[in-house]
């Protein structure tokens, strides 16, 4: 049964967590993630979940507790943002390297400094090489769906998953969205039966031993190869969810791409603004379209190449910078196109850092610059000129 | 190979001869020893065995030469010497 509800992105994450009913949640408050754990701890206090909720003294401890609980054999979830994610980075890497299927909601926020609490993607993009799967969410409904997908995906490939949503823009804004009933979710996610776990006293194991030049390389190779199984598994997992929610899910979402000549690529909430702008421009007869990236890790290189071949020009919007190189999404897109014959022109726009607004006029400007060929290889969107104050 | 560096069989530290790390080894003086068994319990490698309530052997396959036993022995009955 599907119900329509009004929820913020943070509430959508907490609702998914309530229905998943993880054995352990360990988290530390940080803006703008706090409302997720605020809501979830209410569920714990009211006995709506069976979760052991661990209050910790830092995010480093939060992820450490998650690693311990997951290695012990439990379903484990957490949430964080920006500097919280940065503080737990050491254990984020260990969680993935230990092949623990933890699901973490990350509410995207600019990394300080200078100090900032508003949205950009510098936090999760800094974690793109940690061997976590990354799913990005356009709105509250996708936050909810991505949590369910993430849990199943994680347990299938033994890799942890970050479910990302834009700080404040998604996390604090109320939207109408569809949710499934508790029983349906319970049946969908099934029972978690790890092959090896520390609390299995019949089959004792050692978790986290020394792993030097003798085996570390093989374990990294296993991680590299596990990532190649993620996209095929994703397609299997979303089949049932599609039936339940009457929607299609893919690692990428195309919007009016079939006959589009000019394409904008984005992820998270900006994808919604792009779609809205496309609706407007299509009425004016413009051949514009969009590609939204739901899965950034592993990066769907082949799928991107398939969609972009033959297009005239493509603008990639990056809400984070890789200082000394190009924007992380732009980097991937260009790499995806290297083998293709009919390569479109691809340009980069860095936008929205530290929560700087991105609106319809910005998107219109990008399409305009694509169409009249005035876009440079690397551009900014919505930033002051150097001599402006 | 198990994923994530797991060791999925129990009790296999016997296969890992930590004695290879040692540059020094303990020499036990039976005459001085009062068989308090402190060294037996304290040895991080379980290398000091006991028989009939008395210190029996120092297993050099596993003694890593840390010197903790020598340091802790109340009657200085253990001396660390070059291997
Ligand atoms: S600690 Fe010293 S006295 Fe005690 S059992 Fe060992 S060697 Fe003997
Ligand atoms: S030197 Fe260390 S490892 Fe060797 S017997 Fe003494 S306590 Fe055990």
XYZ file of C-alpha atoms and ligand atoms in Angstrom:
488
model
C 0.000 0.000 0.000
C 1.281 3.451 -0.894
C 0.597 6.484 1.254
C 1.163 10.107 0.350
C 2.839 12.100 3.076
C 4.340 15.534 3.549
C 7.900 15.225 4.774
C 11.254 16.933 4.760
C 14.221 15.099 3.291
C 15.496 14.520 6.810
C 12.154 13.056 7.883
C 12.121 10.889 4.772
C 15.500 9.436 5.796
C 14.283 8.878 9.364
C 11.076 7.248 8.099
C 13.071 4.828 5.945
C 15.281 4.069 8.952
C 12.212 3.423 11.120
C 10.859 0.958 8.600
C 14.233 -0.719 8.121
C 14.506 -1.013 11.920
C 18.295 -1.451 12.070
C 19.821 -3.309 15.014
C 22.253 -0.494 15.763
C 22.415 3.216 15.010
C 25.298 5.321 16.291
C 25.405 8.997 15.423
C 26.542 12.406 16.529
C 24.548 15.571 15.796
C 25.735 17.980 13.116
C 23.844 20.555 11.087
C 22.076 19.906 8.696
C 21.951 16.169 9.456
C 20.595 16.702 12.994
C 16.865 16.463 12.142
C 17.365 12.900 10.858
C 18.712 11.678 14.179
C 16.345 13.947 16.095
C 13.416 12.211 14.453
C 14.953 8.753 14.655
C 15.809 9.067 18.353
C 12.132 9.881 18.947
C 11.234 6.596 17.282
C 13.712 4.886 19.612
C 12.333 6.669 22.694
C 8.773 5.783 21.789
C 9.614 2.146 21.154
C 8.713 2.291 17.466
C 11.971 0.524 16.597
C 14.085 -2.170 18.275
C 17.268 -0.288 17.517
C 20.123 -0.011 19.998
C 20.837 3.704 19.707
C 24.371 4.613 20.716
C 25.113 8.187 21.733
C 28.760 8.807 21.019
C 31.148 11.666 21.663
C 32.187 12.297 18.053
C 31.656 11.140 14.488
C 34.902 9.200 14.648
C 33.335 7.169 17.450
C 29.997 6.996 15.628
C 31.532 5.269 12.629
C 33.717 3.126 14.911
C 30.623 1.912 16.758
C 28.959 1.234 13.402
C 31.955 -0.803 12.254
C 31.901 -2.870 15.465
C 28.161 -3.451 15.317
C 28.225 -4.333 11.634
C 31.154 -6.728 12.075
C 29.172 -8.284 14.935
C 26.453 -9.087 12.401
C 23.862 -6.336 12.782
C 22.090 -4.095 10.330
C 23.659 -0.721 10.994
C 22.838 2.821 9.919
C 24.034 6.321 10.705
C 23.947 9.868 9.362
C 26.277 12.830 9.147
C 27.280 15.967 7.243
C 30.408 17.824 6.147
C 32.890 18.161 8.998
C 31.305 15.216 10.757
C 32.060 13.107 7.713
C 35.554 14.546 7.630
C 36.102 13.618 11.265
C 34.992 10.027 10.659
C 36.988 9.699 7.429
C 39.550 7.265 8.862
C 36.842 4.816 9.885
C 34.770 5.481 6.736
C 37.647 3.962 4.788
C 38.000 1.078 7.243
C 34.258 0.310 7.096
C 34.411 -0.172 3.333
C 37.728 -2.013 3.441
C 36.227 -4.390 6.014
C 33.351 -4.921 3.555
C 30.670 -3.894 6.051
C 27.241 -3.070 4.577
C 26.571 0.078 6.628
C 24.099 2.637 5.251
C 24.827 6.277 6.019
C 22.641 9.239 5.173
C 24.846 12.186 4.321
C 23.197 15.579 4.213
C 25.513 17.442 1.875
C 27.095 20.519 3.369
C 30.142 22.590 2.510
C 33.299 21.574 4.317
C 34.663 24.372 6.471
C 36.594 26.517 6.106
C 35.897 29.258 5.982
C 33.087 28.121 8.270
C 29.916 27.253 6.403
C 26.888 25.101 7.176
C 25.091 25.327 3.817
C 24.859 22.990 0.894
C 27.551 21.890 -1.451
C 29.023 18.493 -2.283
C 32.560 18.929 -1.040
C 31.942 16.481 1.814
C 30.846 13.394 -0.119
C 33.032 14.165 -3.130
C 36.013 14.080 -0.778
C 34.952 10.489 0.022
C 34.628 9.297 -3.540
C 37.702 7.085 -3.315
C 36.745 5.369 -0.046
C 35.010 2.372 -1.695
C 31.557 3.472 -0.506
C 28.716 3.311 -2.996
C 27.192 6.799 -3.401
C 23.556 7.459 -4.263
C 22.378 11.053 -4.747
C 18.777 12.152 -4.188
C 16.890 14.851 -6.040
C 14.134 15.202 -3.428
C 12.659 13.744 -0.236
C 10.964 10.879 -2.051
C 14.270 9.821 -3.584
C 15.939 9.999 -0.176
C 13.385 7.474 1.045
C 13.733 5.200 -1.989
C 17.508 5.423 -2.039
C 17.633 4.280 1.590
C 15.722 1.109 0.745
C 17.837 0.477 -2.354
C 21.019 1.240 -0.401
C 20.292 -1.291 2.302
C 19.671 -4.123 -0.130
C 22.579 -3.151 -2.340
C 24.995 -2.932 0.585
C 24.065 -6.384 1.852
C 24.301 -7.854 -1.628
C 27.822 -6.667 -2.470
C 29.227 -6.143 1.044
C 30.031 -2.504 0.512
C 28.676 0.426 2.530
C 26.447 3.050 0.918
C 26.121 6.804 1.358
C 22.675 8.202 0.591
C 23.189 11.873 -0.178
C 20.725 14.755 -0.111
C 21.221 18.502 -0.283
C 21.587 20.249 3.065
C 18.613 22.501 3.917
C 17.344 22.538 0.304
C 16.178 18.930 0.595
C 16.746 18.107 4.261
C 14.652 20.953 5.689
C 12.027 21.568 3.001
C 8.659 19.801 3.185
C 7.543 17.998 0.055
C 4.761 15.621 -0.793
C 6.075 12.106 -1.281
C 5.039 8.480 -1.442
C 5.901 5.925 1.224
C 5.226 2.213 1.456
C 3.612 0.557 4.459
C 5.817 -1.060 7.106
C 5.027 -4.651 6.195
C 5.828 -4.099 2.506
C 9.192 -2.566 3.382
C 9.948 -5.389 5.800
C 9.244 -7.954 3.100
C 11.216 -5.984 0.516
C 14.371 -5.684 2.594
C 14.170 -9.245 3.923
C 16.252 -10.701 6.731
C 19.963 -9.948 6.878
C 22.058 -13.114 7.068
C 25.768 -12.268 6.902
C 28.062 -15.139 5.977
C 30.597 -14.286 8.664
C 29.986 -12.247 11.806
C 31.697 -11.848 15.142
C 28.754 -12.908 17.321
C 28.501 -16.274 15.597
C 30.009 -18.357 18.407
C 29.724 -21.535 16.346
C 32.118 -20.164 13.760
C 34.600 -17.809 15.390
C 36.395 -15.375 13.100
C 38.935 -12.580 13.337
C 37.913 -9.191 11.963
C 40.348 -6.406 11.193
C 43.723 -8.189 11.501
C 47.053 -6.929 10.153
C 47.145 -7.109 6.374
C 50.562 -6.217 5.032
C 52.280 -6.644 1.689
C 51.269 -10.307 1.798
C 47.470 -9.876 1.330
C 46.426 -6.171 1.361
C 46.733 -5.892 -2.431
C 44.410 -8.877 -2.991
C 41.842 -7.374 -0.625
C 41.952 -4.067 -2.532
C 41.552 -5.942 -5.793
C 38.455 -7.618 -4.322
C 37.044 -4.160 -3.528
C 37.772 -2.876 -7.033
C 36.009 -5.900 -8.508
C 33.100 -5.770 -6.044
C 32.343 -2.287 -7.382
C 31.898 -3.724 -10.873
C 29.021 -5.861 -9.549
C 27.118 -2.906 -8.095
C 25.303 -1.632 -11.195
C 24.018 -5.094 -12.289
C 22.856 -5.729 -8.702
C 21.196 -2.299 -8.609
C 19.110 -3.236 -11.638
C 17.972 -6.482 -9.989
C 17.122 -4.756 -6.715
C 15.062 -1.922 -8.206
C 12.869 -4.308 -10.216
C 10.764 -5.149 -7.170
C 10.780 -1.583 -5.910
C 9.532 -0.398 -9.300
C 6.584 -2.773 -8.989
C 5.845 -1.581 -5.458
C 6.060 2.141 -6.164
C 5.113 2.206 -9.828
C 8.224 4.100 -10.845
C 11.352 3.328 -12.828
C 14.761 3.524 -11.247
C 18.121 3.664 -12.916
C 21.639 4.735 -12.032
C 21.049 7.707 -14.336
C 17.824 9.492 -15.129
C 17.385 11.042 -18.538
C 15.039 13.928 -19.164
C 14.026 14.705 -22.767
C 17.334 13.296 -23.948
C 16.111 11.449 -27.035
C 15.994 14.465 -29.313
C 17.997 16.880 -27.169
C 21.012 18.641 -28.652
C 22.081 20.495 -25.518
C 22.380 18.640 -22.242
C 22.951 19.580 -18.616
C 24.301 17.020 -16.178
C 23.744 17.435 -12.453
C 23.000 15.546 -9.265
C 20.880 16.032 -6.129
C 18.335 18.881 -5.902
C 19.723 20.946 -8.794
C 18.485 18.195 -11.122
C 14.958 19.320 -10.220
C 15.719 22.929 -11.108
C 17.213 21.756 -14.401
C 14.104 19.719 -15.267
C 11.866 22.672 -14.454
C 13.934 24.911 -16.716
C 13.792 22.325 -19.498
C 9.987 22.280 -19.310
C 10.046 26.038 -19.778
C 12.558 26.002 -22.651
C 10.859 23.086 -24.431
C 7.739 25.245 -24.711
C 9.907 27.709 -26.612
C 10.929 24.871 -28.935
C 14.481 24.460 -27.596
C 16.101 21.045 -28.010
C 17.295 20.754 -24.421
C 17.589 17.786 -22.099
C 19.184 16.574 -18.895
C 21.003 13.657 -17.383
C 20.724 13.212 -13.629
C 23.257 11.115 -11.814
C 21.748 8.960 -9.098
C 24.788 6.744 -8.650
C 28.157 8.484 -8.536
C 30.088 5.525 -7.106
C 30.566 3.273 -8.884
C 30.401 5.734 -11.757
C 28.206 4.525 -14.651
C 30.746 5.237 -17.392
C 29.128 3.102 -20.112
C 25.626 4.376 -19.423
C 26.819 7.979 -19.602
C 28.581 7.332 -22.908
C 25.433 5.717 -24.302
C 23.272 8.746 -23.469
C 25.670 11.455 -24.567
C 26.963 10.091 -27.860
C 25.904 12.314 -30.727
C 24.793 15.285 -28.617
C 25.978 18.739 -29.695
C 27.186 19.998 -26.351
C 26.991 19.094 -22.699
C 27.405 21.197 -19.564
C 28.390 19.460 -16.350
C 27.372 21.181 -13.135
C 29.676 20.576 -10.175
C 28.772 21.700 -6.674
C 32.281 21.066 -5.429
C 35.800 21.742 -6.625
C 38.801 19.513 -6.962
C 41.443 22.134 -6.364
C 44.193 21.773 -8.930
C 42.005 19.705 -11.246
C 38.504 19.951 -12.757
C 35.156 19.391 -11.009
C 34.684 15.755 -9.942
C 31.551 15.113 -12.022
C 33.055 16.829 -15.086
C 36.131 14.690 -14.681
C 34.069 11.477 -14.778
C 31.929 12.589 -17.712
C 34.939 13.442 -19.844
C 36.505 10.132 -18.972
C 33.262 8.319 -19.898
C 33.320 9.922 -23.344
C 36.925 9.135 -24.224
C 36.096 5.939 -26.168
C 32.994 7.235 -27.935
C 32.989 8.169 -31.620
C 30.594 11.100 -31.840
C 31.845 13.052 -28.830
C 29.852 16.090 -27.799
C 31.599 19.250 -26.673
C 31.712 19.058 -22.868
C 32.096 22.077 -20.594
C 32.223 22.538 -16.847
C 30.288 24.864 -14.563
C 31.240 25.135 -10.893
C 28.217 26.437 -8.977
C 26.547 26.703 -5.599
C 29.595 26.430 -3.352
C 28.806 27.063 0.305
C 25.074 27.172 -0.397
C 25.175 29.882 -3.080
C 21.764 29.886 -4.722
C 21.183 28.229 -8.095
C 18.001 29.231 -9.869
C 16.173 28.898 -13.170
C 17.921 31.958 -14.661
C 21.296 30.321 -14.044
C 20.227 27.159 -15.835
C 18.776 29.181 -18.718
C 22.085 30.986 -19.016
C 23.944 27.663 -19.258
C 21.667 26.392 -22.037
C 22.036 29.707 -23.824
C 25.821 29.517 -23.668
C 25.751 25.919 -24.915
C 23.529 26.891 -27.815
C 25.443 29.947 -28.968
C 28.803 28.331 -28.313
C 30.050 30.972 -25.893
C 30.662 28.590 -22.996
C 34.324 28.270 -22.115
C 35.793 24.899 -21.183
C 35.590 25.816 -17.502
C 33.024 28.262 -16.145
C 31.550 29.500 -12.877
C 27.885 30.018 -12.200
C 26.693 32.630 -9.726
C 30.063 33.781 -8.415
C 31.271 37.379 -8.085
C 33.851 38.685 -10.509
C 37.241 39.091 -8.955
C 37.082 42.884 -8.903
C 33.552 42.939 -7.452
C 33.208 43.269 -3.690
C 39.974 -15.655 -0.161
C 37.563 -14.170 2.442
C 36.682 -10.511 1.832
C 37.744 -7.584 3.987
C 40.768 -9.332 5.493
C 38.654 -11.647 7.648
C 40.332 -14.707 9.108
C 37.583 -17.267 9.088
C 39.210 -20.139 10.954
C 39.724 -19.941 14.677
C 42.851 -20.919 16.584
C 45.334 -20.396 13.806
C 47.836 -18.173 15.586
C 49.795 -21.414 16.017
C 50.684 -21.048 12.320
C 52.220 -17.638 12.843
C 55.678 -18.095 14.302
C 56.250 -14.813 16.084
C 59.629 -16.137 17.211
C 60.983 -14.920 13.865
C 60.757 -11.328 15.135
C 63.026 -11.864 18.140
C 66.591 -10.575 18.350
C 66.918 -11.588 21.995
C 65.694 -14.586 23.962
C 64.913 -15.258 27.618
C 67.225 -17.495 29.637
C 65.484 -18.978 32.665
C 67.382 -19.720 35.894
C 65.520 -22.643 37.505
C 67.478 -22.227 40.751
C 66.406 -18.632 41.242
C 62.799 -19.158 40.071
C 60.182 -19.351 42.849
C 57.471 -20.579 40.399
C 55.131 -17.733 41.103
C 53.972 -18.189 37.431
C 53.736 -14.453 36.854
C 55.764 -14.729 33.643
C 53.499 -17.519 32.379
C 50.399 -15.394 32.716
C 51.990 -12.210 31.491
C 53.696 -13.480 28.317
C 51.759 -11.928 25.384
C 52.533 -14.934 23.174
C 51.717 -17.697 25.642
C 55.230 -18.968 25.052
C 55.958 -20.004 28.647
C 54.449 -23.359 29.549
C 53.786 -24.834 32.985
C 53.971 -28.475 34.118
C 52.912 -29.674 37.555
C 52.680 -26.137 38.858
C 56.202 -25.282 37.747
C 57.650 -23.316 34.833
C 58.436 -25.855 32.123
C 59.607 -24.439 28.778
C 60.083 -21.196 26.858
C 58.917 -21.886 23.300
C 61.308 -19.915 21.099
C 59.134 -20.530 18.016
C 56.724 -18.039 19.552
C 58.760 -15.968 22.032
C 59.112 -12.610 20.271
C 61.822 -11.390 22.597
C 59.782 -8.587 24.149
C 61.411 -9.008 27.557
C 58.220 -8.484 29.533
C 58.807 -11.715 31.494
C 62.305 -10.647 32.497
C 61.079 -7.206 33.507
C 58.221 -8.558 35.621
C 59.931 -11.533 37.315
C 60.031 -10.617 41.046
C 63.307 -12.516 41.680
C 65.121 -11.653 38.418
C 65.211 -15.307 37.340
C 64.976 -14.417 33.636
C 67.723 -12.748 31.624
C 67.414 -11.582 28.036
C 70.414 -12.527 25.869
C 71.244 -12.051 22.169
C 69.816 -14.754 19.927
S 58.123 -14.759 37.107
Fe 60.169 -15.377 37.673
S 59.876 -16.401 39.564
Fe 57.885 -16.266 38.700
S 57.636 -18.157 37.589
Fe 58.474 -16.727 36.169
S 60.645 -16.988 36.209
Fe 59.816 -17.981 38.010
S 60.345 -12.376 26.045
Fe 58.185 -11.820 25.787
S 57.437 -13.324 24.326
Fe 59.384 -14.128 25.101
S 58.798 -15.426 26.763
Fe 59.232 -13.429 27.639
S 57.262 -12.432 27.711
Fe 57.035 -14.174 26.344
